[in-house]
Coordinates of C-alpha atoms in Angstrom, one line a residue:
Chain A
M1 CA -6.3 5.1 -2.3
N2 CA -6.4 2.3 -4.8
N3 CA -9.4 3.8 -6.6
L4 CA -7.4 6.0 -8.8
I5 CA -8.4 4.7 -12.3
L6 CA -7.1 7.7 -14.1
G7 CA -3.5 7.0 -15.1
R8 CA -3.6 3.4 -14.1
Y9 CA -2.1 0.8 -16.3
L10 CA -4.0 -2.5 -16.9
P11 CA -1.7 -5.1 -18.2
G12 CA -2.8 -7.0 -21.4
D13 CA -1.6 -8.3 -24.7
S14 CA -4.1 -6.7 -27.1
W15 CA -3.2 -5.1 -30.4
V16 CA -3.5 -1.7 -28.7
H17 CA -1.2 -2.7 -25.8
R18 CA 1.5 -3.7 -28.3
L19 CA 1.4 -0.4 -30.2
D20 CA 4.5 1.8 -29.7
A21 CA 4.0 4.2 -26.8
R22 CA 4.9 7.2 -29.1
T23 CA 2.2 6.3 -31.6
K24 CA -0.4 6.1 -28.8
F25 CA 0.8 9.4 -27.3
I26 CA 0.8 11.3 -30.6
L27 CA -2.6 9.9 -31.7
S28 CA -4.1 10.8 -28.3
M29 CA -2.8 14.4 -28.6
L30 CA -4.0 14.7 -32.2
F31 CA -7.4 13.4 -31.3
I32 CA -8.0 16.3 -29.0
F33 CA -7.6 18.7 -31.9
V34 CA -9.2 16.5 -34.6
I35 CA -12.4 16.1 -32.6
F36 CA -13.1 19.8 -33.2
L37 CA -13.5 19.1 -36.9
A38 CA -16.9 17.5 -36.1
N39 CA -19.6 20.1 -36.4
N40 CA -22.8 18.1 -36.7
V41 CA -24.4 14.9 -35.4
Y42 CA -22.8 12.7 -38.1
G43 CA -19.3 13.9 -37.1
Y44 CA -19.9 13.1 -33.5
L45 CA -21.4 9.7 -34.4
L46 CA -18.4 8.9 -36.5
A47 CA -16.0 10.0 -33.7
A48 CA -18.0 7.9 -31.1
V49 CA -17.8 4.8 -33.4
F50 CA -14.1 5.4 -33.8
V51 CA -13.5 5.6 -30.0
M52 CA -15.7 2.6 -29.4
I53 CA -13.8 0.4 -31.9
S54 CA -10.5 1.6 -30.4
I55 CA -11.8 0.6 -26.9
L56 CA -13.0 -2.8 -28.1
M57 CA -9.5 -3.4 -29.5
T58 CA -7.9 -2.9 -26.1
G59 CA -9.8 -6.0 -24.8
L60 CA -10.4 -4.3 -21.5
G61 CA -14.2 -3.8 -21.7
F62 CA -16.2 -0.6 -21.5
K63 CA -16.6 -0.7 -17.7
V64 CA -13.1 0.5 -16.8
F65 CA -13.4 3.4 -19.3
F66 CA -16.7 4.6 -17.7
D67 CA -15.1 4.2 -14.3
G68 CA -12.3 6.4 -15.6
L69 CA -14.9 9.2 -16.3
K70 CA -16.1 9.3 -12.7
P71 CA -13.3 11.4 -11.2
L72 CA -13.9 14.0 -13.9
A73 CA -17.7 13.9 -13.7
M74 CA -17.8 17.1 -11.7
L75 CA -15.7 19.0 -14.2
M76 CA -17.8 17.8 -17.1
L77 CA -21.0 18.8 -15.4
I78 CA -19.8 22.3 -14.5
T79 CA -18.5 22.9 -18.0
T80 CA -21.8 21.7 -19.5
F81 CA -23.9 23.8 -17.2
L82 CA -21.8 26.9 -18.0
Q83 CA -22.6 26.3 -21.6
L84 CA -26.3 25.8 -20.8
F85 CA -26.7 29.1 -18.9
F86 CA -24.3 31.5 -20.5
I87 CA -25.1 31.2 -24.2
D88 CA -28.0 33.5 -24.9
T89 CA -28.4 33.3 -28.6
G90 CA -31.2 31.2 -30.1
Q91 CA -34.8 30.7 -29.0
V92 CA -35.4 31.2 -25.2
L93 CA -36.7 28.0 -23.5
A94 CA -36.6 29.1 -19.9
Q95 CA -35.6 32.1 -17.8
W96 CA -34.8 32.6 -14.2
W97 CA -33.0 35.5 -12.6
I98 CA -29.8 36.1 -14.7
F99 CA -29.9 32.6 -16.2
T100 CA -31.4 32.0 -19.6
V101 CA -31.7 28.6 -21.2
T102 CA -31.8 28.8 -25.0
T103 CA -31.9 26.3 -27.8
D104 CA -28.3 27.1 -28.8
G105 CA -27.3 26.7 -25.2
V106 CA -28.8 23.2 -25.0
V107 CA -27.3 22.1 -28.3
N108 CA -23.9 23.5 -27.3
S109 CA -23.9 21.9 -23.9
I110 CA -24.7 18.5 -25.4
I111 CA -21.8 19.0 -27.9
V112 CA -19.4 20.0 -25.2
F113 CA -20.4 17.0 -23.0
V114 CA -20.0 14.5 -25.8
R115 CA -16.7 16.0 -26.9
F116 CA -15.4 16.0 -23.4
M117 CA -16.5 12.4 -22.9
L118 CA -14.9 11.2 -26.2
I119 CA -11.6 13.0 -25.4
I120 CA -11.3 11.5 -21.9
M121 CA -12.2 8.0 -23.1
F122 CA -9.8 8.1 -26.0
T123 CA -6.9 9.5 -23.9
T124 CA -7.7 6.9 -21.2
I125 CA -6.7 4.2 -23.8
L126 CA -3.2 5.6 -23.6
T127 CA -2.9 5.4 -19.9
L128 CA -4.7 2.1 -19.5
T129 CA -2.7 0.2 -22.1
T130 CA 0.7 1.8 -21.6
P131 CA 3.0 1.3 -18.6
P132 CA 3.7 4.8 -17.1
L133 CA 7.4 4.3 -17.7
E134 CA 6.8 3.8 -21.4
V135 CA 4.7 7.0 -21.5
A136 CA 7.7 8.8 -20.0
D137 CA 10.0 7.2 -22.5
A138 CA 7.7 8.3 -25.3
M139 CA 7.6 11.8 -24.0
E140 CA 11.4 11.8 -23.9
A141 CA 11.7 10.6 -27.4
L142 CA 9.2 13.2 -28.7
M143 CA 11.0 16.0 -26.8
Q144 CA 14.4 15.2 -28.4
P145 CA 14.3 18.2 -30.7
L146 CA 14.2 20.5 -27.7
R147 CA 17.8 19.4 -26.8
K148 CA 19.0 21.7 -29.6
I149 CA 17.8 24.7 -27.6
G150 CA 19.5 23.5 -24.4
V151 CA 16.6 21.7 -22.7
P152 CA 18.0 18.9 -20.5
V153 CA 15.5 16.4 -22.0
A154 CA 17.2 13.2 -20.7
E155 CA 17.4 14.6 -17.1
L156 CA 13.8 15.7 -17.2
A157 CA 12.8 12.3 -18.4
L158 CA 14.8 10.6 -15.7
M159 CA 13.1 12.7 -13.1
V160 CA 9.7 11.8 -14.4
S161 CA 10.6 8.1 -14.6
I162 CA 11.9 8.1 -11.0
A163 CA 8.8 10.0 -9.8
L164 CA 6.6 7.5 -11.5
R165 CA 8.6 4.5 -10.2
F166 CA 8.1 5.7 -6.6
V167 CA 4.4 6.4 -6.7
P168 CA 3.4 2.8 -5.8
T169 CA 6.2 2.6 -3.2
L170 CA 5.1 5.8 -1.5
M171 CA 1.4 4.7 -1.6
D172 CA 2.3 1.5 0.1
E173 CA 4.4 3.3 2.7
A174 CA 1.6 5.8 3.3
Q175 CA -0.7 2.9 3.9
T176 CA 1.7 1.3 6.4
I177 CA 2.3 4.5 8.3
M178 CA -1.5 5.2 8.3
N179 CA -2.1 1.8 9.8
A180 CA 0.6 2.3 12.4
Q181 CA -0.8 5.7 13.5
R182 CA -4.4 4.4 13.4
A183 CA -3.2 1.7 15.8
R184 CA -2.0 4.5 18.0
G185 CA -5.4 6.0 18.1
V186 CA -5.4 8.5 15.2
A187 CA -8.9 8.7 13.6
F188 CA -8.4 9.8 10.0
N189 CA -11.3 11.4 8.2
E190 CA -13.3 12.1 11.4
G191 CA -14.3 15.3 13.0
G192 CA -14.1 18.9 11.6
L193 CA -11.9 20.2 8.9
I194 CA -9.1 21.4 11.2
K195 CA -9.1 18.2 13.2
R196 CA -8.9 16.2 10.0
A197 CA -6.1 18.3 8.6
K198 CA -4.2 17.8 11.9
S199 CA -4.7 14.1 11.9
Y200 CA -2.6 13.9 8.7
V201 CA 0.5 15.5 10.4
P202 CA 1.6 12.1 11.8
L203 CA 1.3 10.6 8.3
L204 CA 2.9 13.3 6.3
I205 CA 6.0 13.9 8.4
P206 CA 7.3 10.3 8.4
L207 CA 6.3 10.1 4.7
F208 CA 8.4 13.1 3.8
V209 CA 11.3 12.0 6.0
N210 CA 11.4 8.6 4.4
A211 CA 11.0 10.0 0.9
I212 CA 14.0 12.3 1.4
K213 CA 16.0 9.5 2.9
R214 CA 15.2 7.3 0.0
A215 CA 16.1 10.0 -2.5
I216 CA 19.5 10.5 -0.9
E217 CA 20.1 6.7 -1.0
L218 CA 19.0 6.5 -4.6
G219 CA 21.4 9.3 -5.5
D220 CA 24.3 7.7 -3.8
A221 CA 23.5 4.3 -5.4
M222 CA 23.4 5.9 -8.8
E223 CA 26.7 7.8 -8.3
A224 CA 28.3 4.6 -7.0
R225 CA 27.4 2.9 -10.2
G226 CA 28.9 5.7 -12.3
Y227 CA 25.9 7.7 -13.3
R228 CA 26.7 11.1 -14.9
D229 CA 24.2 13.4 -16.4
G230 CA 24.5 14.8 -19.9
E231 CA 25.7 11.5 -21.4
Q232 CA 24.1 9.9 -24.5
R233 CA 22.8 6.6 -23.2
T234 CA 21.1 3.7 -24.7
K235 CA 17.9 2.3 -23.3
F236 CA 16.9 -1.1 -21.9
R237 CA 13.4 -0.6 -23.1
A238 CA 14.0 0.5 -26.7
L239 CA 10.9 1.9 -28.4
K240 CA 10.4 0.4 -31.9
F241 CA 7.9 1.4 -34.6
T242 CA 6.4 -1.7 -36.3
Q243 CA 3.8 -2.3 -39.0
R244 CA 1.2 -2.1 -36.4
D245 CA 2.0 1.6 -35.8
T246 CA 1.8 2.3 -39.5
V247 CA -1.7 0.7 -39.6
A248 CA -2.8 2.7 -36.6
A249 CA -1.5 5.9 -38.2
V250 CA -3.2 5.2 -41.5
A251 CA -6.5 4.4 -39.7
F252 CA -6.3 7.6 -37.8
V253 CA -5.6 9.6 -41.0
I254 CA -8.7 7.9 -42.7
F255 CA -10.7 8.8 -39.6
T256 CA -9.6 12.4 -39.8
V257 CA -10.4 12.7 -43.5
A258 CA -13.8 11.1 -42.9
L259 CA -14.5 13.4 -40.1
F260 CA -13.7 16.4 -42.3
A261 CA -16.0 15.0 -44.9
T262 CA -19.0 14.9 -42.4
R263 CA -18.8 18.7 -42.3
Y264 CA -20.3 18.7 -45.8
I265 CA -23.1 16.3 -45.3
Chain B
M1 CA -12.5 -8.8 30.1
D2 CA -11.8 -12.0 28.2
M3 CA -8.9 -11.2 25.9
A4 CA -8.8 -14.5 24.0
I5 CA -8.8 -14.0 20.3
V6 CA -11.1 -16.3 18.2
F7 CA -11.1 -16.4 14.4
K8 CA -14.1 -18.2 12.8
E9 CA -14.0 -19.0 9.1
V10 CA -12.3 -15.7 8.3
G11 CA -11.5 -14.9 4.7
F12 CA -10.1 -11.8 3.2
T13 CA -9.7 -10.5 -0.4
Y14 CA -7.8 -7.4 -1.3
Q15 CA -9.7 -5.0 -3.5
A16 CA -12.7 -7.3 -3.6
G17 CA -15.0 -6.6 -6.5
T18 CA -12.4 -5.0 -8.8
P19 CA -10.3 -6.5 -11.6
F20 CA -7.4 -6.5 -9.0
A21 CA -9.1 -8.7 -6.5
T22 CA -6.5 -10.8 -4.7
P23 CA -7.6 -13.4 -2.2
A24 CA -5.2 -13.4 0.8
L25 CA -6.9 -15.5 3.5
H26 CA -9.5 -18.2 3.4
D27 CA -11.1 -20.5 6.1
V28 CA -8.9 -19.2 8.9
N29 CA -9.9 -20.8 12.2
F30 CA -7.9 -20.5 15.4
T31 CA -8.0 -19.4 19.0
I32 CA -5.2 -17.4 20.7
P33 CA -5.7 -18.1 24.4
E34 CA -5.5 -15.2 26.9
H35 CA -2.0 -14.6 28.4
S36 CA -0.4 -16.9 25.8
F37 CA 2.8 -16.1 23.9
T38 CA 1.7 -17.1 20.4
A39 CA 4.1 -17.3 17.5
V40 CA 2.8 -17.0 14.0
I41 CA 5.1 -18.6 11.4
G42 CA 4.8 -19.2 7.6
H43 CA 6.8 -18.2 4.6
T44 CA 6.5 -14.8 2.8
G45 CA 3.1 -14.3 1.3
S46 CA 1.4 -17.0 3.4
G47 CA -1.1 -14.5 4.9
K48 CA 0.5 -13.8 8.3
S49 CA 0.6 -10.0 7.9
T50 CA -2.9 -9.8 6.6
M51 CA -4.2 -11.8 9.5
V52 CA -2.3 -9.5 11.9
Q53 CA -3.9 -6.3 10.5
Q54 CA -7.2 -7.9 11.1
L55 CA -6.3 -8.4 14.8
D56 CA -6.2 -4.7 15.2
G57 CA -9.3 -4.0 13.1
L58 CA -7.2 -2.2 10.4
I59 CA -8.8 -4.3 7.8
L60 CA -12.1 -6.1 8.2
P61 CA -12.6 -9.7 7.2
T62 CA -14.5 -10.2 3.9
T63 CA -16.2 -13.3 5.4
G64 CA -16.3 -14.9 8.8
S65 CA -15.9 -13.2 12.2
I66 CA -13.2 -12.3 14.7
E67 CA -14.0 -12.2 18.5
M68 CA -11.7 -10.3 20.8
A69 CA -11.9 -7.8 23.7
G70 CA -15.6 -8.3 23.9
T71 CA -16.1 -7.2 20.4
T72 CA -17.2 -9.3 17.4
I73 CA -15.7 -8.0 14.1
T74 CA -17.4 -8.9 10.8
A75 CA -17.4 -7.3 7.4
D76 CA -20.1 -4.8 8.6
T77 CA -18.5 -3.6 11.8
K78 CA -18.5 0.2 12.3
K79 CA -15.4 2.3 12.7
K80 CA -16.4 3.6 16.2
Q81 CA -16.5 0.1 17.6
L82 CA -13.0 -0.6 16.2
N83 CA -11.5 2.4 17.9
Q84 CA -12.9 1.1 21.2
M85 CA -11.3 -2.3 20.6
R86 CA -7.9 -0.9 19.5
R87 CA -7.4 0.6 22.9
H88 CA -6.8 -2.9 24.2
V89 CA -4.4 -3.9 21.4
G90 CA -0.9 -2.7 20.9
M91 CA 0.5 -3.2 17.4
V92 CA 4.2 -3.1 16.5
F93 CA 4.5 -3.0 12.8
Q94 CA 7.6 -4.1 10.7
F95 CA 10.2 -1.3 11.0
P96 CA 8.0 0.6 13.5
E97 CA 10.6 3.5 13.5
S98 CA 8.8 4.8 10.4
Q99 CA 5.9 5.9 12.5
L100 CA 8.0 8.5 14.5
F101 CA 7.0 12.0 13.7
E102 CA 7.1 14.3 16.8
Q103 CA 9.7 16.8 17.7
S104 CA 11.0 15.0 20.8
V105 CA 11.1 11.4 21.9
L106 CA 8.8 12.0 24.9
A107 CA 6.2 13.8 22.7
D108 CA 6.2 10.9 20.3
V109 CA 5.7 8.2 23.0
K110 CA 2.9 10.1 24.7
F111 CA 1.0 10.6 21.4
G112 CA -0.8 7.2 21.6
P113 CA -2.0 7.5 25.2
K114 CA -3.2 11.1 24.6
N115 CA -5.2 9.9 21.6
Y116 CA -7.0 7.5 23.8
G117 CA -8.0 10.2 26.2
L118 CA -5.4 10.4 28.9
S119 CA -4.5 13.9 30.3
D120 CA -1.1 15.3 29.4
A121 CA 0.3 14.5 32.8
E122 CA -1.0 11.0 32.7
A123 CA 0.3 10.5 29.2
I124 CA 3.8 11.8 30.2
N125 CA 3.9 9.3 33.1
A126 CA 2.8 6.5 30.8
A127 CA 5.4 7.6 28.3
K128 CA 8.2 7.7 30.8
A129 CA 7.3 4.3 32.2
A130 CA 7.4 2.9 28.7
L131 CA 10.7 4.5 27.8
E132 CA 12.2 3.0 30.9
L133 CA 11.0 -0.4 29.9
V134 CA 12.8 -0.2 26.6
H135 CA 16.0 1.2 28.2
I136 CA 16.0 4.7 26.7
A137 CA 17.9 7.0 29.1
P138 CA 16.1 10.2 30.4
D139 CA 18.7 12.4 28.8
L140 CA 17.3 11.4 25.4
Y141 CA 13.7 12.3 26.2
D142 CA 14.0 15.8 24.6
A143 CA 16.1 14.7 21.6
S144 CA 14.6 14.6 18.2
P145 CA 13.6 11.0 17.4
F146 CA 15.3 11.5 14.0
D147 CA 18.7 12.0 15.6
L148 CA 18.7 8.6 17.3
S149 CA 20.5 5.5 16.1
G150 CA 18.4 2.8 14.3
G151 CA 18.2 0.6 17.3
Q152 CA 17.2 3.5 19.6
M153 CA 14.5 4.6 17.1
R154 CA 13.1 1.1 17.1
R155 CA 12.9 1.1 20.9
V156 CA 11.3 4.5 21.0
A157 CA 8.7 3.4 18.5
I158 CA 8.0 0.3 20.5
A159 CA 7.7 2.4 23.7
G160 CA 5.1 4.5 21.8
V161 CA 3.0 1.3 21.6
L162 CA 3.7 0.1 25.1
A163 CA 2.7 3.5 26.6
M164 CA -0.9 2.7 25.7
E165 CA -0.7 -0.2 28.1
P166 CA -2.3 -2.7 25.8
E167 CA -3.5 -6.1 27.0
V168 CA -2.7 -7.7 23.7
L169 CA 0.7 -7.0 22.1
I170 CA 1.1 -7.8 18.4
L171 CA 4.6 -7.9 17.0
D172 CA 5.3 -8.1 13.3
E173 CA 8.9 -9.2 12.9
P174 CA 10.0 -6.7 15.6
T175 CA 13.7 -7.6 15.4
A176 CA 14.2 -7.4 11.6
G177 CA 17.3 -5.4 10.8
L178 CA 18.8 -5.2 14.3
D179 CA 22.1 -6.5 15.4
P180 CA 22.1 -9.8 17.4
V181 CA 22.5 -8.1 20.8
G182 CA 19.7 -5.7 20.0
Q183 CA 17.5 -8.6 18.8
N184 CA 18.0 -10.6 22.0
E185 CA 17.4 -7.6 24.2
L186 CA 14.2 -6.8 22.5
M187 CA 13.0 -10.4 22.6
Q188 CA 13.9 -10.6 26.3
L189 CA 11.8 -7.4 26.9
F190 CA 8.8 -9.0 25.2
A191 CA 9.2 -12.1 27.3
D192 CA 9.4 -10.0 30.5
L193 CA 6.2 -8.1 29.5
H194 CA 4.4 -11.3 28.9
Q195 CA 5.5 -12.6 32.3
A196 CA 5.3 -9.5 34.5
R197 CA 2.2 -7.8 32.9
N198 CA 0.4 -10.9 31.9
M199 CA 0.1 -9.6 28.4
T200 CA -1.1 -11.7 25.5
V201 CA 1.7 -11.6 23.0
V202 CA 1.4 -12.5 19.3
L203 CA 4.7 -12.7 17.5
I204 CA 5.2 -13.0 13.8
T205 CA 8.7 -14.2 13.1
H206 CA 10.9 -16.1 10.7
Q207 CA 13.4 -16.9 13.4
M208 CA 12.5 -20.4 14.7
E209 CA 15.0 -20.0 17.6
Y210 CA 12.7 -17.4 19.1
V211 CA 9.7 -19.6 18.6
G212 CA 11.4 -22.4 20.5
Q213 CA 12.7 -20.2 23.2
Y214 CA 9.7 -18.0 24.0
A215 CA 6.4 -19.2 22.5
D216 CA 3.9 -21.5 24.2
N217 CA 1.6 -21.7 21.2
V218 CA 2.3 -21.7 17.5
L219 CA 0.2 -21.0 14.4
V220 CA 1.5 -22.2 11.1
F221 CA 0.3 -20.3 8.0
D222 CA 0.5 -21.5 4.4
G223 CA -1.3 -20.5 1.3
G224 CA -3.6 -18.0 3.1
T225 CA -4.8 -20.3 5.9
V226 CA -3.8 -21.9 9.2
V227 CA -2.4 -25.4 8.4
K228 CA -1.3 -26.4 11.9
T229 CA -1.6 -25.2 15.5
G230 CA 0.1 -26.6 18.6
T231 CA 2.9 -26.1 21.2
P232 CA 6.4 -25.6 19.8
E233 CA 7.2 -29.2 20.9
E234 CA 4.4 -30.5 18.7
I235 CA 5.2 -28.2 15.7
F236 CA 8.9 -28.9 15.7
A237 CA 8.5 -32.6 16.2
D238 CA 8.0 -33.0 12.4
S239 CA 10.9 -31.2 10.8
Q240 CA 10.2 -32.8 7.4
W241 CA 6.6 -31.4 7.4
L242 CA 7.9 -28.0 8.2
R243 CA 10.5 -28.1 5.4
D244 CA 7.6 -29.1 3.0
H245 CA 6.0 -25.8 4.0
Q246 CA 9.3 -23.9 3.5
L247 CA 9.9 -23.5 7.2
D248 CA 12.5 -24.9 9.5
V249 CA 13.2 -26.0 13.0
P250 CA 15.5 -24.2 15.5
A251 CA 19.2 -25.0 15.3
A252 CA 19.1 -26.6 18.7
T253 CA 16.3 -29.0 17.6
Q254 CA 18.2 -29.8 14.4
F255 CA 21.2 -30.6 16.6
A256 CA 19.2 -32.8 18.9
D257 CA 17.6 -34.6 16.0
A258 CA 21.0 -35.3 14.5
L259 CA 22.3 -36.7 17.8
E260 CA 19.2 -38.9 18.1
A261 CA 19.7 -40.2 14.6
K262 CA 23.2 -41.2 15.7
G263 CA 21.7 -43.3 18.4
M264 CA 22.2 -40.9 21.4
P265 CA 19.4 -41.2 24.0
I266 CA 18.2 -37.5 23.7
E267 CA 14.9 -35.8 23.8
P268 CA 14.0 -33.1 21.2
A269 CA 15.3 -29.7 22.5
L270 CA 13.8 -26.3 21.7
D271 CA 16.6 -24.0 22.6
L272 CA 20.3 -24.0 23.5
D273 CA 19.8 -24.2 27.3
Q274 CA 17.6 -27.2 27.1
L275 CA 20.0 -28.9 24.6
A276 CA 23.0 -28.2 26.9
D277 CA 21.1 -29.6 29.9
E278 CA 20.5 -32.8 28.0
I279 CA 24.0 -33.2 26.6
A280 CA 25.9 -32.4 29.8
P281 CA 25.0 -35.6 31.7
L282 CA 25.6 -37.7 28.6
I283 CA 29.3 -36.6 28.4
G284 CA 29.8 -36.8 32.1
G285 CA 29.7 -33.1 32.9
G286 CA 27.8 -31.4 35.7
A287 CA 24.6 -29.4 35.3
H288 CA 25.2 -26.2 33.3
E289 CA 24.0 -22.8 34.6

């Protein structure tokens, strides 16, 4: 259960770690759109270099980023194969039943694969270098304009923060309960599908019972300390833009312009 | 079958081979003799709980080997073998009431025995016997375990472990969070099981009073390894050494030590009864009951 790299924060003190969460969040989102500007090999080369430099600046090493790709490998392969088989323009290279592999298909699937990989690696920078709670804060800050149309932004953000806060707690608890039931002779992950599903009942029921109990206790504790919703409140972790964020934004703009320029090479 | 437990050069690292690798145990060597009542003491984070999970094969040692119930456990031991070994070991975790999940008390208690292949009738018999041991009245057998009081839930959960009739009973701070009466009742129950059923009991605790009162063998953990083993008398003889390891001696021993320091002819005592027996003649009283 501890193998979940996607969405896992790795503490550090690099330049990227110290960027404001909002900057990282916006740039990650923008990257997903900007990457579509690339339409030839130079564009993808430039984007790859940009991603590589960004990763180097996190000081975490490439390995964790490649590990982060693994859970999505299946999705990447399926998308790539769909491109390979279902594009039928260009020169035919091979044919079998309803499947046709063409030159355009090959080129396109390579493009899709590379684009996918770059997007995942770049957005992984956000999740690996930013504590989840800061990501939630950044989302709250960026959703502020929605308050005007009556969206309860602060409450939504609080829900997200609480949910994130309890992920490790619940994982620990799941582990403890699993151990206790294993000691009572439950064999998890053994036997057929139905037997497997059944073996999780003794894990899930106590887990839900405890989670609900905990939620009630937390609600009581918050009310006892005077929490009311809909209030404008200040934050313990205030987000602050610094010079670093300006530098990052400028670098990203330069990258975007350069990527646009590669279209005309 | 020989139910002694032997740890040989056991080491364990959490998430070995990842950036999160955390060493928890190293060079652990000890023997828990059959039918002993062994107390495991050590301050928080000293490796006690990790060691106890290895006793039940829930985690495998990264290095070294563990021998128990005719099985040798190493880093490469297969799951099937572990299941075989677990039948002999009853494990009561911290706050065991969080393992309750069935619709009735009886159904929850018979869950363990049924998993180990008993028929429904046999499992119910084992469950009823176990519930009687922990003093749960028959009119509660059909109640939902979630409607019970905290102390009752704890006892039902412990019955769920006892119903499997283990030869080794492992208790990880079983009395945490109970009131003093409940704590004493529970400890008395474990002492009786040790006596009457000849169980090997391994007790992890922070309460030195229980160590002095019930244990006949003590393992002291510090910094992920065993730093001292011996009888309670031997362990509590050096209170300064224990304090250096962020532990303490029972109140009775402290009292006896203080009297001795004042020049009273008194032997070190391990519990209140023993202390009273020693003091009574000194002040001219009769033997206490």
